[in-house]
PDB file of C-alpha atoms in Angstrom:
ATOM      1  CA  MET B   1     115.164 103.406  53.114  1.00 87.00           C
ATOM      2  CA  LYS B   2     117.724 105.674  54.740  1.00 95.00           C
ATOM      3  CA  ALA B   3     120.123 104.398  57.354  1.00 97.00           C
ATOM      4  CA  TYR B   4     122.212 106.425  59.731  1.00 98.00           C
ATOM      5  CA  ILE B   5     125.615 105.819  61.250  1.00 97.00           C
ATOM      6  CA  TYR B   6     125.625 107.505  64.623  1.00 98.00           C
ATOM      7  CA  GLY B   7     127.800 108.116  67.602  1.00 98.00           C
ATOM      8  CA  LEU B   8     126.581 108.285  71.183  1.00 98.00           C
ATOM      9  CA  VAL B   9     128.208 111.323  72.758  1.00 98.00           C
ATOM     10  CA  ASP B  10     129.166 111.578  76.425  1.00 98.00           C
ATOM     11  CA  PRO B  11     127.800 114.969  77.547  1.00 98.00           C
ATOM     12  CA  PHE B  12     130.621 115.402  80.079  1.00 97.00           C
ATOM     13  CA  THR B  13     133.529 114.841  77.699  1.00 97.00           C
ATOM     14  CA  ASN B  14     131.848 115.486  74.324  1.00 98.00           C
ATOM     15  CA  GLU B  15     133.524 112.295  73.085  1.00 97.00           C
ATOM     16  CA  ILE B  16     131.853 109.570  71.070  1.00 97.00           C
ATOM     17  CA  ILE B  17     131.513 106.506  73.286  1.00 97.00           C
ATOM     18  CA  TYR B  18     129.681 104.167  70.900  1.00 97.00           C
ATOM     19  CA  ILE B  19     129.144 103.875  67.142  1.00 96.00           C
ATOM     20  CA  GLY B  20     126.127 102.160  65.642  1.00 96.00           C
ATOM     21  CA  GLN B  21     123.657 102.120  62.785  1.00 96.00           C
ATOM     22  CA  THR B  22     119.918 102.602  62.666  1.00 97.00           C
ATOM     23  CA  CYS B  23     116.997 103.501  60.446  1.00 97.00           C
ATOM     24  CA  ARG B  24     114.992 104.854  63.400  1.00 97.00           C
ATOM     25  CA  LYS B  25     117.081 107.445  65.221  1.00 97.00           C
ATOM     26  CA  GLU B  26     114.741 108.373  68.065  1.00 97.00           C
ATOM     27  CA  ALA B  27     113.735 104.796  68.839  1.00 97.00           C
ATOM     28  CA  ARG B  28     117.369 103.647  68.808  1.00 97.00           C
ATOM     29  CA  LEU B  29     118.456 106.398  71.184  1.00 97.00           C
ATOM     30  CA  GLN B  30     115.644 105.487  73.580  1.00 97.00           C
ATOM     31  CA  ALA B  31     116.683 101.827  73.409  1.00 97.00           C
ATOM     32  CA  HIS B  32     120.215 102.803  74.428  1.00 97.00           C
ATOM     33  CA  LEU B  33     118.951 104.984  77.273  1.00 97.00           C
ATOM     34  CA  SER B  34     116.849 102.151  78.690  1.00 96.00           C
ATOM     35  CA  ASP B  35     119.415  99.373  78.132  1.00 94.00           C
ATOM     36  CA  GLY B  36     119.654  97.353  81.345  1.00 93.00           C
ATOM     37  CA  GLY B  37     122.393  95.075  80.042  1.00 92.00           C
ATOM     38  CA  LYS B  38     125.851  94.363  81.413  1.00 91.00           C
ATOM     39  CA  SER B  39     127.907  95.778  78.538  1.00 90.00           C
ATOM     40  CA  LYS B  40     130.429  98.584  78.999  1.00 92.00           C
ATOM     41  CA  LYS B  41     128.170 100.794  76.896  1.00 95.00           C
ATOM     42  CA  ALA B  42     125.083 100.131  79.011  1.00 95.00           C
ATOM     43  CA  SER B  43     127.015 100.637  82.235  1.00 95.00           C
ATOM     44  CA  LEU B  44     128.489 103.921  81.016  1.00 96.00           C
ATOM     45  CA  ILE B  45     125.074 105.176  79.898  1.00 97.00           C
ATOM     46  CA  ARG B  46     123.617 104.350  83.324  1.00 97.00           C
ATOM     47  CA  ASP B  47     126.502 106.224  84.983  1.00 97.00           C
ATOM     48  CA  ILE B  48     125.868 109.273  82.808  1.00 97.00           C
ATOM     49  CA  ILE B  49     122.144 109.184  83.585  1.00 97.00           C
ATOM     50  CA  SER B  50     122.840 108.799  87.324  1.00 97.00           C
ATOM     51  CA  MET B  51     124.795 112.087  87.126  1.00 98.00           C
ATOM     52  CA  GLY B  52     121.754 113.867  85.722  1.00 98.00           C
ATOM     53  CA  GLU B  53     122.634 113.887  82.019  1.00 98.00           C
ATOM     54  CA  LYS B  54     121.959 111.746  78.953  1.00 98.00           C
ATOM     55  CA  PRO B  55     124.153 110.795  76.017  1.00 98.00           C
ATOM     56  CA  THR B  56     123.162 112.444  72.761  1.00 98.00           C
ATOM     57  CA  MET B  57     123.136 110.964  69.277  1.00 98.00           C
ATOM     58  CA  GLU B  58     125.352 112.551  66.639  1.00 98.00           C
ATOM     59  CA  ILE B  59     124.696 111.508  63.057  1.00 98.00           C
ATOM     60  CA  LEU B  60     128.045 110.709  61.477  1.00 98.00           C
ATOM     61  CA  GLU B  61     126.781 109.627  58.059  1.00 98.00           C
ATOM     62  CA  GLU B  62     123.544 109.129  56.154  1.00 98.00           C
ATOM     63  CA  THR B  63     123.588 106.084  53.909  1.00 97.00           C
ATOM     64  CA  THR B  64     121.378 103.267  52.636  1.00 97.00           C
ATOM     65  CA  ARG B  65     120.467 100.112  54.503  1.00 95.00           C
ATOM     66  CA  LYS B  66     122.500  98.178  51.924  1.00 95.00           C
ATOM     67  CA  ASN B  67     125.660 100.162  52.725  1.00 95.00           C
ATOM     68  CA  ALA B  68     125.124 100.674  56.452  1.00 94.00           C
ATOM     69  CA  SER B  69     127.335  97.858  57.734  1.00 92.00           C
ATOM     70  CA  GLU B  70     130.262  98.931  55.576  1.00 93.00           C
ATOM     71  CA  ALA B  71     129.849 102.546  56.692  1.00 94.00           C
ATOM     72  CA  GLU B  72     129.596 101.564  60.354  1.00 94.00           C
ATOM     73  CA  THR B  73     132.744  99.448  60.059  1.00 92.00           C
ATOM     74  CA  ARG B  74     134.580 102.367  58.428  1.00 93.00           C
ATOM     75  CA  TRP B  75     133.568 104.724  61.252  1.00 94.00           C
ATOM     76  CA  ILE B  76     134.610 102.223  63.915  1.00 92.00           C
ATOM     77  CA  ALA B  77     137.969 101.838  62.176  1.00 90.00           C
ATOM     78  CA  LYS B  78     138.358 105.626  62.221  1.00 93.00           C
ATOM     79  CA  ALA B  79     137.501 105.687  65.925  1.00 93.00           C
ATOM     80  CA  ILE B  80     140.046 102.980  66.706  1.00 89.00           C
ATOM     81  CA  LYS B  81     142.738 104.690  64.622  1.00 91.00           C
ATOM     82  CA  ASN B  82     142.090 107.996  66.428  1.00 93.00           C
ATOM     83  CA  ASN B  83     141.852 106.429  69.903  1.00 92.00           C
ATOM     84  CA  TRP B  84     138.262 107.479  70.510  1.00 93.00           C
ATOM     85  CA  PRO B  85     136.954 105.904  73.739  1.00 94.00           C
ATOM     86  CA  ILE B  86     134.273 103.812  72.050  1.00 95.00           C
ATOM     87  CA  THR B  87     132.805 100.989  74.077  1.00 92.00           C
ATOM     88  CA  ASN B  88     132.144  98.727  71.087  1.00 84.00           C
ATOM     89  CA  ILE B  89     135.882  98.391  70.485  1.00 58.00           C
ATOM     90  CA  SER B  90     135.905  95.122  72.427  1.00 49.00           C
ATOM     91  CA  ARG B  91     134.063  93.364  69.587  1.00 50.00           C
ATOM     92  CA  ILE B  92     136.251  94.418  66.695  1.00 54.00           C
ATOM     93  CA  GLY B  93     139.691  95.701  65.954  1.00 51.00           C
ATOM     94  CA  VAL B  94     142.112  96.530  63.202  1.00 48.00           C
ATOM     95  CA  SER B  95     144.811  94.215  61.856  1.00 47.00           C
ATOM     96  CA  GLY B  96     147.007  95.451  59.034  1.00 46.00           C
ATOM     97  CA  GLY B  97     144.504  98.226  58.328  1.00 48.00           C
ATOM     98  CA  LYS B  98     141.659  95.719  57.974  1.00 54.00           C
ATOM     99  CA  ILE B  99     138.694  95.561  60.351  1.00 54.00           C
ATOM    100  CA  ILE B 100     138.314  92.164  61.974  1.00 53.00           C
ATOM    101  CA  LYS B 101     136.037  90.623  64.558  1.00 53.00           C
ATOM    102  CA  LYS B 102     137.431  88.997  67.675  1.00 45.00           C
ATOM    103  CA  SER B 103     135.727  85.821  66.534  1.00 42.00           C
ATOM    104  CA  ASP B 104     138.216  85.800  63.617  1.00 40.00           C
ATOM    105  CA  LYS B 105     140.963  85.081  66.223  1.00 36.00           C
ATOM    106  CA  LEU B 106     143.291  87.696  64.730  1.00 32.00           C
ATOM    107  CA  ILE B 107     143.262  90.070  67.700  1.00 29.00           C
TER     108      ILE B 107
END
């Protein structure tokens, strides 16, 4: 089965604000748009919607389910390296060129 690495794009800045993976593009975008959570991502999406727009989904890479996590990690590392304003940066980071999770206590 195909998997997709995607970026959510802020329609006001045209910048990627979140990177994720999915096998069901349309359903995943709708889940983001209806997310009532307290995360930075959910809050930003609600702000965008309140201004009359919606984030769009940009496919960054098509891969397999088996390779999706590695591909997502690589794209997040690229985003961090290039200072993209992604909201999922709070969960991971880069140390010595290696992607790590905050739970690894290296950040």
